[in-house]
Structures are given as structure tokens and as C-alpha cells.
mmCIF file of C-alpha atoms in Angstrom:
data_model
loop_
_atom_site.group_PDB
_atom_site.id
_atom_site.type_symbol
_atom_site.label_atom_id
_atom_site.label_comp_id
_atom_site.label_asym_id
_atom_site.label_seq_id
_atom_site.Cartn_x
_atom_site.Cartn_y
_atom_site.Cartn_z
ATOM 1 C CA MET A 156 -266.911 54.106 -18.575
ATOM 2 C CA THR A 157 -269.409 56.550 -17.644
ATOM 3 C CA GLY A 158 -270.210 59.894 -18.413
ATOM 4 C CA PRO A 159 -271.443 62.610 -16.417
ATOM 5 C CA VAL A 160 -274.324 62.629 -16.579
ATOM 6 C CA GLU A 161 -274.170 58.647 -15.825
ATOM 7 C CA ASP A 162 -272.484 59.621 -12.719
ATOM 8 C CA ILE A 163 -274.549 61.436 -11.304
ATOM 9 C CA GLU A 164 -277.715 59.392 -12.133
ATOM 10 C CA ALA A 165 -276.445 56.392 -10.872
ATOM 11 C CA ARG A 166 -275.467 58.145 -7.023
ATOM 12 C CA PHE A 167 -279.030 60.564 -6.884
ATOM 13 C CA PRO A 168 -281.312 58.155 -8.537
ATOM 14 C CA LYS A 169 -284.183 60.568 -7.368
ATOM 15 C CA LEU A 170 -283.020 63.528 -9.940
ATOM 16 C CA PRO A 171 -284.177 62.700 -13.052
ATOM 17 C CA ARG A 172 -287.686 61.893 -11.148
ATOM 18 C CA ASP A 173 -287.735 65.064 -9.857
ATOM 19 C CA GLY A 174 -286.201 67.101 -12.328
ATOM 20 C CA TYR A 175 -283.071 68.151 -13.115
ATOM 21 C CA ARG A 176 -280.322 69.634 -15.224
ATOM 22 C CA VAL A 177 -276.594 69.411 -15.458
ATOM 23 C CA THR A 178 -275.420 72.602 -15.396
ATOM 24 C CA SER A 179 -271.591 72.060 -15.871
ATOM 25 C CA PRO A 180 -268.568 69.295 -16.518
ATOM 26 C CA PRO A 181 -266.713 67.547 -13.373
ATOM 27 C CA ASP A 182 -264.312 69.848 -12.000
ATOM 28 C CA ASP A 183 -262.584 69.159 -9.046
ATOM 29 C CA ALA A 184 -261.291 72.817 -7.945
ATOM 30 C CA TYR A 185 -263.872 74.135 -6.349
ATOM 31 C CA ASN A 186 -266.728 72.309 -4.311
ATOM 32 C CA CYS A 187 -270.700 72.942 -3.054
ATOM 33 C CA VAL A 188 -269.502 75.386 -0.304
ATOM 34 C CA ALA A 189 -266.872 77.670 -2.626
ATOM 35 C CA TRP A 190 -270.424 77.837 -4.992
ATOM 36 C CA ILE A 191 -271.739 79.678 -1.934
ATOM 37 C CA ALA A 192 -268.986 81.490 -2.168
ATOM 38 C CA ARG A 193 -269.165 82.489 -5.676
ATOM 39 C CA ASP A 194 -265.760 80.964 -5.558
ATOM 40 C CA THR A 195 -264.594 78.166 -8.588
ATOM 41 C CA GLN A 196 -260.885 78.176 -8.214
ATOM 42 C CA ARG A 197 -260.834 77.396 -4.476
ATOM 43 C CA TRP A 198 -262.327 73.765 -2.949
ATOM 44 C CA TRP A 199 -263.349 75.238 0.529
ATOM 45 C CA ALA A 200 -263.399 72.689 3.724
ATOM 46 C CA PRO A 201 -261.217 73.147 6.718
ATOM 47 C CA GLY A 202 -257.617 71.088 7.543
ATOM 48 C CA VAL A 203 -255.885 70.491 4.597
ATOM 49 C CA ASP A 204 -253.235 72.271 3.190
ATOM 50 C CA GLY A 205 -254.628 73.030 -0.741
ATOM 51 C CA TYR A 206 -258.595 73.829 0.704
ATOM 52 C CA TYR A 207 -259.426 77.506 1.476
ATOM 53 C CA TRP A 208 -261.125 78.204 4.457
ATOM 54 C CA PRO A 209 -261.243 81.213 6.422
ATOM 55 C CA GLU A 210 -258.184 80.948 8.782
ATOM 56 C CA GLU A 211 -260.266 82.601 11.955
ATOM 57 C CA LEU A 212 -262.676 80.113 11.843
ATOM 58 C CA GLY A 213 -260.309 77.375 12.701
ATOM 59 C CA ASP A 214 -259.355 73.176 12.092
ATOM 60 C CA GLY A 215 -263.336 72.054 13.082
ATOM 61 C CA ASP A 216 -265.028 70.398 10.069
ATOM 62 C CA SER A 217 -268.500 69.736 12.216
ATOM 63 C CA LEU A 218 -271.102 70.433 10.364
ATOM 64 C CA MET A 219 -271.741 73.616 13.018
ATOM 65 C CA ASP A 220 -268.543 74.659 11.799
ATOM 66 C CA PHE A 221 -269.458 74.800 8.203
ATOM 67 C CA VAL A 222 -272.905 77.133 9.645
ATOM 68 C CA ARG A 223 -270.327 78.769 11.138
ATOM 69 C CA LEU A 224 -268.539 79.251 7.571
ATOM 70 C CA PHE A 225 -271.712 80.282 6.350
ATOM 71 C CA GLU A 226 -272.419 83.400 8.861
ATOM 72 C CA HIS A 227 -268.260 84.434 8.034
ATOM 73 C CA LEU A 228 -270.194 84.965 4.399
ATOM 74 C CA GLY A 229 -273.325 87.080 5.838
ATOM 75 C CA PHE A 230 -275.558 84.335 6.626
ATOM 76 C CA SER A 231 -278.783 83.301 9.742
ATOM 77 C CA GLN A 232 -280.665 80.875 10.604
ATOM 78 C CA SER A 233 -284.264 80.503 8.688
ATOM 79 C CA PRO A 234 -286.997 78.635 9.404
ATOM 80 C CA GLY A 235 -288.126 77.751 5.991
ATOM 81 C CA GLY A 236 -286.534 76.854 1.822
ATOM 82 C CA ALA A 237 -289.362 79.107 0.843
ATOM 83 C CA ARG A 238 -288.313 81.382 -1.710
ATOM 84 C CA GLU A 239 -289.136 84.743 -0.619
ATOM 85 C CA ASP A 240 -288.194 87.622 -2.782
ATOM 86 C CA GLY A 241 -284.671 89.457 -2.526
ATOM 87 C CA VAL A 242 -283.407 86.390 -0.582
ATOM 88 C CA GLU A 243 -280.795 84.795 -0.792
ATOM 89 C CA LYS A 244 -281.420 80.593 0.436
ATOM 90 C CA ILE A 245 -279.131 78.275 1.025
ATOM 91 C CA ALA A 246 -279.485 74.712 2.676
ATOM 92 C CA ILE A 247 -276.949 72.532 4.017
ATOM 93 C CA TYR A 248 -277.344 68.810 4.139
ATOM 94 C CA GLY A 249 -276.146 66.343 7.368
ATOM 95 C CA ALA A 250 -276.382 63.498 9.051
ATOM 96 C CA GLY A 251 -276.065 63.957 13.092
ATOM 97 C CA ARG A 252 -273.726 66.144 13.537
ATOM 98 C CA GLU A 253 -271.584 65.618 10.026
ATOM 99 C CA PHE A 254 -271.977 67.809 7.695
ATOM 100 C CA ASP A 255 -273.112 66.390 3.998
ATOM 101 C CA HIS A 256 -273.350 69.310 1.798
ATOM 102 C CA VAL A 257 -274.889 73.135 0.977
ATOM 103 C CA ALA A 258 -277.447 74.137 -2.246
ATOM 104 C CA PHE A 259 -277.744 77.175 -3.358
ATOM 105 C CA GLN A 260 -282.128 78.669 -3.954
ATOM 106 C CA ARG A 261 -282.282 79.860 -6.999
ATOM 107 C CA GLU A 262 -283.789 83.004 -7.721
ATOM 108 C CA ASP A 263 -286.917 81.346 -9.773
ATOM 109 C CA GLY A 264 -286.858 78.969 -6.411
ATOM 110 C CA THR A 265 -285.366 76.120 -7.600
ATOM 111 C CA TRP A 266 -281.591 74.843 -6.120
ATOM 112 C CA SER A 267 -278.126 74.333 -7.501
ATOM 113 C CA SER A 268 -275.867 71.849 -6.427
ATOM 114 C CA LYS A 269 -272.153 71.808 -7.183
ATOM 115 C CA LEU A 270 -272.293 67.503 -5.629
ATOM 116 C CA GLY A 271 -268.600 67.172 -4.643
ATOM 117 C CA GLN A 272 -265.955 66.941 -7.630
ATOM 118 C CA LEU A 273 -269.003 65.977 -10.297
ATOM 119 C CA GLY A 274 -270.478 68.384 -12.117
ATOM 120 C CA ASP A 275 -273.164 70.793 -11.177
ATOM 121 C CA VAL A 276 -276.847 71.100 -11.067
ATOM 122 C CA LYS A 277 -280.138 72.361 -11.404
ATOM 123 C CA HIS A 278 -282.643 70.578 -8.873
ATOM 124 C CA ASP A 279 -286.500 71.633 -8.936
ATOM 125 C CA THR A 280 -286.893 70.588 -5.452
ATOM 126 C CA ILE A 281 -284.677 70.308 -2.336
ATOM 127 C CA ALA A 282 -285.479 66.253 -1.449
ATOM 128 C CA SER A 283 -283.788 64.923 -5.206
ATOM 129 C CA ILE A 284 -280.472 64.921 -3.190
ATOM 130 C CA GLN A 285 -281.799 63.104 -0.299
ATOM 131 C CA GLY A 286 -282.409 59.900 0.884
ATOM 132 C CA THR A 287 -281.263 56.974 2.282
ATOM 133 C CA GLY A 288 -279.211 55.560 -0.919
ATOM 134 C CA PRO A 289 -275.958 54.959 -0.605
ATOM 135 C CA PHE A 290 -274.504 58.008 -1.784
ATOM 136 C CA GLU A 291 -277.623 60.343 -0.988
ATOM 137 C CA TYR A 292 -276.894 62.639 1.398
ATOM 138 C CA GLY A 293 -278.752 63.165 4.314
ATOM 139 C CA PRO A 294 -281.326 65.906 5.783
ATOM 140 C CA VAL A 295 -281.762 69.333 5.117
ATOM 141 C CA ILE A 296 -280.841 70.006 9.151
ATOM 142 C CA VAL A 297 -280.158 74.373 8.696
ATOM 143 C CA TYR A 298 -281.262 76.542 6.382
ATOM 144 C CA MET A 299 -280.246 80.068 6.255
ATOM 145 C CA LYS A 300 -280.659 83.380 4.122
ATOM 146 C CA ARG A 301 -278.946 86.643 3.596
ATOM 147 C CA GLY A 302 -280.316 89.599 1.603
ATOM 148 C CA ARG A 303 -279.751 88.155 -2.576
ATOM 149 C CA GLN A 304 -276.417 88.739 -3.955
ATOM 150 C CA PRO A 305 -275.864 87.865 -7.797
ATOM 151 C CA HIS A 306 -275.106 84.638 -8.648
ATOM 152 C CA PRO A 307 -275.328 84.003 -12.559
ATOM 153 C CA LEU A 308 -273.293 80.805 -12.749
ATOM 154 C CA ALA A 309 -275.909 79.816 -10.609
ATOM 155 C CA GLU A 310 -278.662 81.485 -13.047
ATOM 156 C CA THR A 311 -277.290 79.896 -16.421
ATOM 157 C CA GLY A 312 -274.874 77.329 -15.692
ATOM 158 C CA LEU A 313 -271.551 77.397 -16.600
ATOM 159 C CA ILE A 314 -272.714 74.669 -19.407
ATOM 160 C CA LEU A 315 -276.089 74.739 -21.550
ATOM 161 C CA LEU A 316 -276.641 70.859 -22.220
ATOM 162 C CA MET B 108 -249.361 20.949 -7.322
ATOM 163 C CA SER B 109 -250.526 23.249 -5.521
ATOM 164 C CA HIS B 110 -248.328 25.919 -3.139
ATOM 165 C CA LEU B 111 -249.533 27.498 0.509
ATOM 166 C CA VAL B 112 -247.896 30.349 1.069
ATOM 167 C CA GLU B 113 -249.386 32.134 4.162
ATOM 168 C CA MET B 114 -248.862 36.193 5.728
ATOM 169 C CA THR B 115 -250.911 37.712 8.457
ATOM 170 C CA ALA B 116 -254.030 36.933 8.014
ATOM 171 C CA GLN B 117 -256.815 40.176 8.625
ATOM 172 C CA PRO B 118 -259.919 38.967 9.546
ATOM 173 C CA SER B 119 -262.331 42.143 8.519
ATOM 174 C CA VAL B 120 -262.953 41.273 4.884
ATOM 175 C CA ASP B 121 -262.157 38.084 2.982
ATOM 176 C CA VAL B 122 -261.277 38.097 -0.711
ATOM 177 C CA ASP B 123 -261.164 35.369 -3.301
ATOM 178 C CA VAL B 124 -259.701 35.565 -6.071
ATOM 179 C CA ALA B 125 -260.098 32.762 -8.539
ATOM 180 C CA LEU B 126 -260.289 32.318 -12.093
ATOM 181 C CA GLY B 127 -260.115 35.854 -13.201
ATOM 182 C CA THR B 128 -262.866 37.230 -10.557
ATOM 183 C CA ILE B 129 -262.863 39.127 -7.588
ATOM 184 C CA GLY B 130 -265.468 39.257 -4.965
ATOM 185 C CA TYR B 131 -265.304 41.124 -1.598
ATOM 186 C CA LEU B 132 -267.392 40.081 1.327
ATOM 187 C CA PRO B 133 -267.151 43.671 3.381
ATOM 188 C CA ALA B 134 -267.269 43.429 7.133
ATOM 189 C CA THR B 135 -268.253 46.812 6.869
ATOM 190 C CA GLY B 136 -271.013 46.733 5.542
ATOM 191 C CA GLY B 137 -273.116 49.584 4.480
ATOM 192 C CA LEU B 138 -272.456 52.372 2.655
ATOM 193 C CA GLU B 139 -269.369 50.410 0.555
ATOM 194 C CA ARG B 140 -271.534 46.808 -0.216
ATOM 195 C CA SER B 141 -273.048 47.607 -3.682
ATOM 196 C CA TYR B 142 -269.377 48.116 -4.884
ATOM 197 C CA PHE B 143 -267.339 46.163 -2.815
ATOM 198 C CA ALA B 144 -269.609 43.144 -3.471
ATOM 199 C CA ALA B 145 -269.857 43.159 -7.749
ATOM 200 C CA PRO B 146 -267.551 40.668 -9.214
ATOM 201 C CA ILE B 147 -264.063 42.423 -11.113
ATOM 202 C CA ASN B 148 -261.924 41.192 -13.366
ATOM 203 C CA VAL B 149 -258.366 40.722 -12.566
ATOM 204 C CA PRO B 150 -256.573 40.720 -16.179
ATOM 205 C CA LEU B 151 -253.216 39.042 -14.831
ATOM 206 C CA LEU B 152 -253.696 36.816 -12.289
ATOM 207 C CA ASP B 153 -257.089 34.993 -14.881
ATOM 208 C CA ARG B 154 -253.966 32.333 -16.690
ATOM 209 C CA TYR B 155 -254.167 30.751 -13.457
ATOM 210 C CA THR B 156 -256.739 28.451 -12.890
ATOM 211 C CA VAL B 157 -255.706 25.221 -10.549
ATOM 212 C CA PRO B 158 -255.521 26.177 -6.844
ATOM 213 C CA SER B 159 -252.554 27.380 -5.270
ATOM 214 C CA HIS B 160 -253.350 29.339 -2.076
ATOM 215 C CA VAL B 161 -252.127 32.942 -0.867
ATOM 216 C CA HIS B 162 -252.719 34.382 2.242
ATOM 217 C CA PHE B 163 -251.575 38.356 1.851
ATOM 218 C CA PRO B 164 -252.916 40.890 3.488
ATOM 219 C CA ILE B 165 -253.762 44.393 2.043
ATOM 220 C CA SER B 166 -253.898 45.639 5.819
ATOM 221 C CA GLY B 167 -257.257 44.808 7.480
ATOM 222 C CA TRP B 168 -258.887 42.768 4.479
ATOM 223 C CA SER B 169 -257.290 39.346 3.598
ATOM 224 C CA ALA B 170 -257.014 37.525 -0.261
ATOM 225 C CA SER B 171 -257.369 34.339 -1.074
ATOM 226 C CA ILE B 172 -255.286 34.038 -4.322
ATOM 227 C CA TYR B 173 -255.752 30.828 -6.090
ATOM 228 C CA VAL B 174 -252.891 30.246 -8.714
ATOM 229 C CA SER B 175 -251.935 27.472 -10.691
ATOM 230 C CA ALA B 176 -249.012 25.592 -11.027
ATOM 231 C CA GLU B 177 -250.397 23.369 -13.601
ATOM 232 C CA ALA B 178 -250.806 26.105 -15.915
ATOM 233 C CA HIS B 179 -247.639 27.965 -15.902
ATOM 234 C CA GLY B 180 -245.467 24.878 -16.092
ATOM 235 C CA ALA B 181 -242.955 23.598 -13.635
ATOM 236 C CA TRP B 182 -243.598 25.091 -10.898
ATOM 237 C CA THR B 183 -239.509 25.212 -10.048
ATOM 238 C CA SER B 184 -239.086 28.526 -7.956
ATOM 239 C CA PRO B 185 -241.361 29.143 -5.280
ATOM 240 C CA ALA B 186 -240.068 31.340 -3.197
ATOM 241 C CA GLU B 187 -239.026 33.629 -6.718
ATOM 242 C CA GLU B 188 -242.948 33.237 -7.984
ATOM 243 C CA TYR B 189 -244.839 33.776 -4.684
ATOM 244 C CA ASP B 190 -242.387 37.469 -4.455
ATOM 245 C CA ARG B 191 -243.556 37.412 -8.319
ATOM 246 C CA LEU B 192 -247.053 37.345 -7.409
ATOM 247 C CA VAL B 193 -246.840 39.461 -4.424
ATOM 248 C CA ALA B 194 -245.192 42.273 -5.971
ATOM 249 C CA ARG B 195 -248.233 41.808 -8.964
ATOM 250 C CA TRP B 196 -251.163 41.259 -6.289
ATOM 251 C CA GLN B 197 -250.022 44.830 -4.348
ATOM 252 C CA ARG B 198 -250.083 46.746 -7.444
ATOM 253 C CA TRP B 199 -253.229 45.569 -8.493
ATOM 254 C CA ALA B 200 -254.844 45.930 -5.160
ATOM 255 C CA ALA B 201 -253.969 49.269 -5.024
ATOM 256 C CA GLU B 202 -255.302 50.031 -8.377
ATOM 257 C CA HIS B 203 -258.683 49.103 -7.456
ATOM 258 C CA LEU B 204 -258.400 50.330 -4.252
ATOM 259 C CA ALA B 205 -257.802 53.947 -4.908
ATOM 260 C CA GLU B 206 -260.685 53.584 -7.752
ATOM 261 C CA VAL B 207 -263.330 52.020 -4.697
ATOM 262 C CA TRP B 208 -262.098 55.092 -3.021
ATOM 263 C CA GLU B 209 -262.881 57.905 -5.464
ATOM 264 C CA GLU B 210 -266.204 56.459 -7.124
ATOM 265 C CA ALA B 211 -267.433 56.307 -3.473
ATOM 266 C CA ASN B 212 -266.244 59.827 -2.261
ATOM 267 C CA VAL B 213 -267.032 61.527 -5.650
ATOM 268 C CA HIS B 214 -270.137 63.187 -4.504
ATOM 269 C CA ARG B 215 -268.492 64.594 -1.252
ATOM 270 C CA SER B 216 -267.523 68.275 -0.670
ATOM 271 C CA ALA B 217 -266.279 67.617 2.800
ATOM 272 C CA VAL B 218 -263.457 64.885 1.451
ATOM 273 C CA ARG B 219 -262.318 64.502 5.704
ATOM 274 C CA ALA B 220 -265.042 61.678 6.250
ATOM 275 C CA ALA B 221 -263.298 59.220 3.229
ATOM 276 C CA VAL B 222 -260.914 58.492 6.110
ATOM 277 C CA ARG B 223 -263.480 56.078 7.437
ATOM 278 C CA HIS B 224 -264.239 53.582 4.185
ATOM 279 C CA PRO B 225 -262.072 51.162 4.548
ATOM 280 C CA ALA B 226 -260.166 51.267 1.625
ATOM 281 C CA PHE B 227 -258.025 54.269 3.086
ATOM 282 C CA ALA B 228 -256.976 52.104 5.501
ATOM 283 C CA ALA B 229 -256.145 49.360 3.352
ATOM 284 C CA LEU B 230 -254.545 51.553 1.424
ATOM 285 C CA ALA B 231 -252.263 53.493 3.079
ATOM 286 C CA ARG B 232 -251.023 49.989 4.525
ATOM 287 C CA LEU B 233 -250.033 49.318 1.210
ATOM 288 C CA GLY B 234 -246.919 51.739 2.323
ATOM 289 C CA SER B 235 -244.886 53.538 -0.681
ATOM 290 C CA VAL B 236 -246.816 51.167 -3.420
ATOM 291 C CA GLY B 237 -250.107 53.472 -1.666
ATOM 292 C CA LEU B 238 -247.800 56.003 -1.943
ATOM 293 C CA TYR B 239 -247.184 55.851 -5.453
ATOM 294 C CA VAL B 240 -250.826 55.255 -6.670
ATOM 295 C CA ALA B 241 -251.983 58.355 -4.691
ATOM 296 C CA LEU B 242 -249.391 60.548 -5.813
ATOM 297 C CA GLN B 243 -249.504 59.013 -9.938
ATOM 298 C CA ARG B 244 -253.705 60.243 -8.906
ATOM 299 C CA LEU B 245 -252.940 63.533 -8.644
ATOM 300 C CA THR B 246 -253.720 64.429 -12.253
ATOM 301 C CA THR B 247 -257.122 63.153 -12.654
ATOM 302 C CA GLN B 248 -260.251 64.481 -11.582
ATOM 303 C CA HIS B 249 -260.401 63.506 -8.134
ATOM 304 C CA ARG B 250 -257.179 65.544 -6.470
ATOM 305 C CA PRO B 251 -258.939 66.242 -3.536
ATOM 306 C CA LEU B 252 -259.361 63.266 -1.688
ATOM 307 C CA TRP B 253 -255.216 62.513 -2.611
ATOM 308 C CA ILE B 254 -254.170 65.686 -2.150
ATOM 309 C CA MET B 255 -255.929 64.760 1.500
ATOM 310 C CA PHE B 256 -254.693 61.559 2.013
ATOM 311 C CA LEU B 257 -251.608 61.924 1.199
ATOM 312 C CA GLN B 258 -251.340 64.959 4.132
ATOM 313 C CA THR B 259 -253.153 62.111 6.681
ATOM 314 C CA VAL B 260 -251.253 59.099 5.124
ATOM 315 C CA THR B 261 -247.704 60.880 5.631
ATOM 316 C CA ASN B 262 -248.263 63.561 8.082
ATOM 317 C CA GLU B 263 -246.143 66.027 6.056
ATOM 318 C CA ARG B 264 -247.538 69.796 4.765
ATOM 319 C CA PRO B 265 -245.526 69.988 1.291
ATOM 320 C CA ALA B 266 -248.133 72.036 0.274
ATOM 321 C CA ALA B 267 -248.579 74.431 3.271
ATOM 322 C CA GLY B 268 -249.597 77.635 2.412
ATOM 323 C CA THR B 269 -251.308 76.500 -0.773
ATOM 324 C CA GLU B 270 -254.649 77.767 -1.341
ATOM 325 C CA SER B 271 -256.219 75.872 -4.431
ATOM 326 C CA ILE B 272 -255.918 72.230 -5.367
ATOM 327 C CA THR B 273 -254.372 72.376 -8.800
ATOM 328 C CA GLU B 274 -250.735 74.496 -6.597
ATOM 329 C CA ALA B 275 -251.103 71.224 -3.234
ATOM 330 C CA ALA B 276 -251.165 68.077 -6.288
ATOM 331 C CA ASP B 277 -247.890 70.065 -7.492
ATOM 332 C CA ALA B 278 -246.527 70.610 -4.498
ATOM 333 C CA TRP B 279 -247.059 66.695 -4.226
ATOM 334 C CA ARG B 280 -245.567 65.475 -7.168
ATOM 335 C CA GLN B 281 -242.845 67.658 -6.492
ATOM 336 C CA TRP B 282 -242.275 66.240 -2.579
ATOM 337 C CA GLY B 283 -242.508 62.289 -4.479
ATOM 338 C CA ARG B 284 -240.431 63.011 -6.481
ATOM 339 C CA GLN B 285 -237.325 64.596 -3.385
ATOM 340 C CA HIS B 286 -238.948 61.316 -2.328
ATOM 341 C CA GLY B 287 -238.113 58.676 -5.028
ATOM 342 C CA LEU B 288 -241.539 58.032 -4.956
ATOM 343 C CA LEU B 289 -241.931 59.330 -8.600
ATOM 344 C CA ALA B 290 -239.493 60.340 -11.644
#
């Protein structure tokens, strides 16, 4: 039996080295996409009853389908992830044409991620959760941005450990 | 005394169970190797010590279970013993496959990729035993995985119209009761 911190560090071993903090307990009600949408009540993904996905976007689940979702939420593609005042950025991780994960840039330039059914984490670098390990996500393939909107849970966390 | 029963062996993965441990030799390699290669206790089988040999397909996997006639006293009814062993093994295998599948995919947000994990197909081919385990696991912290599993494997839509994991899990549990899979 392992705890939530061990579960995360076993899958993303670079996090402790690079700097991170667990900011919520595990929760299977929402995922990383919902985290970007400030929705902690629904699992945002296409094609399965009980998940939430805007009907007008169809059932596709490629990386580009997720890019279209974020465009639907007001994001447009960005050349990079450097912090800019008043700009909200997200980093979309993938492998080939497949979507793996999306991380949210906090106001201080660090990142916030909901790791599947595991908890939320604040991580100092975008690279801490990507790599070639068996559970690490693929590289960041697309950055997107929009005018910054409040995301208090990503700033404070649901819990303070 | 030993007893040999062979069912259709499917050669993608070999599983050897003996003296309470199990080791996998995954043909697929890749992501799940670290999990599949680890020895795992099999408490229900560890009282068997002298080899008998059963080839039992957990769909796409083949298993060799070594059991003991000596430890079991007189082996008077091999067929009955075999049925009992297979039922026990199926249930144990389904539970174990479920844990492997959850462990391998708990970090995913796009869980449809989890269908490629070999444990998915193995569980699906266990039929009602696999469905029972999936329905039972709708009370765990891995509900998005099991909701996807159930919809994909059964092609049923009891959760159509729901928009939350809790609503969908409730709908599937109701479906399980209606089909006699859950009490």
C-alpha cells in the first residue's frame, strides 16, 4: 500500500529533483483537461458516457481534437511557454498524434497539473513530468494562450501539504 | 501423482505459478514490463507444492499452474479439482489483471489509450468474471477507467446522458444488478 505522494513520485521521478508540491488528494471525478476549464466535477474526454465533452466537437480523441477543445475555450497557439503578464498559458503533452496531458501555467510562471486520477501538483518546470519513463508523458507539443482568467485552486491548491 | 490438463494455450504471454509466486514474461514488452516482471504472491495456490500442470488461457495469456497432489491428499477427482482450480484462478486472475491495469493507467487523463494495455483484452475475454470485477471496482478511485472498460467491452450504453463519473458509475451498477452480475 502506497500513499498519494509515493504514487506520484513512482510515476514521475523527476518531480522531487526539480521541485514540486502535491496540492490535492487523488480524485477521479476530474482530469487535467477539466482542471484547465476550472471544473472539478467532471471528467473531460470524448467518447465515453459519463465523461463530459462539448457535443459540437465530436468524438475524436487525437491531440488535434484536444487542441480544438482548447480553442473552443478561447485559447490560441503560442510559440512558447515563457511567462507573460496577463497571459494564461497551457502546455499540451503528447506522443505522436496522441494527447497525453495538459498543464496550466500559474501566475508565478510555475505549472499546475492534475495527474489523471492522481492528485494535483504544482511543479516548477514543464519538463518534470515528461520523459521516456513508463508513466511519464510525452514532450510538450503545443503551447496555447489566452487572456489570464482567475484559477484560484491552481494558485492555492485544494489542500496544503 | 501429477495431473495435466491443457486448454487452448495462447502464446502471447507465459505465466508460471509455483510455490506461491508468479512471474510474467510479457511478449509485448514496453510500458508494463516493470509491473509484469515482478513476482507476486498467490496465496490461494501456495499450498500446492508438487507439480501438476494446467494450461489455462487468460485470453491472450497462457498460464502454467503447478499444483500438488501430495499436499492435497488423494487426488480422487481430477475433473472436480480442475473445475474448482480454474474458477479460483479465473477470479484471482481477474482481480490481479484489474490491479495491473489500474496501476498502469492511473496517471492518464485520456483513458481510451488504456485499451492497448494487454490486461484490458485479458480481462475482457474473461467474460462475466471480468465484468463482475469491473463493476465491483466502480467504487474505487479508478472509476473513469472502469466506466470506459464496461462501455467498450459490452457495447451497452446505460450511462448515456450522464455527465459525471458518479452518475455514470451508478448507472453501470444498476445495469450490473439488472443483468445478475451484482447483488
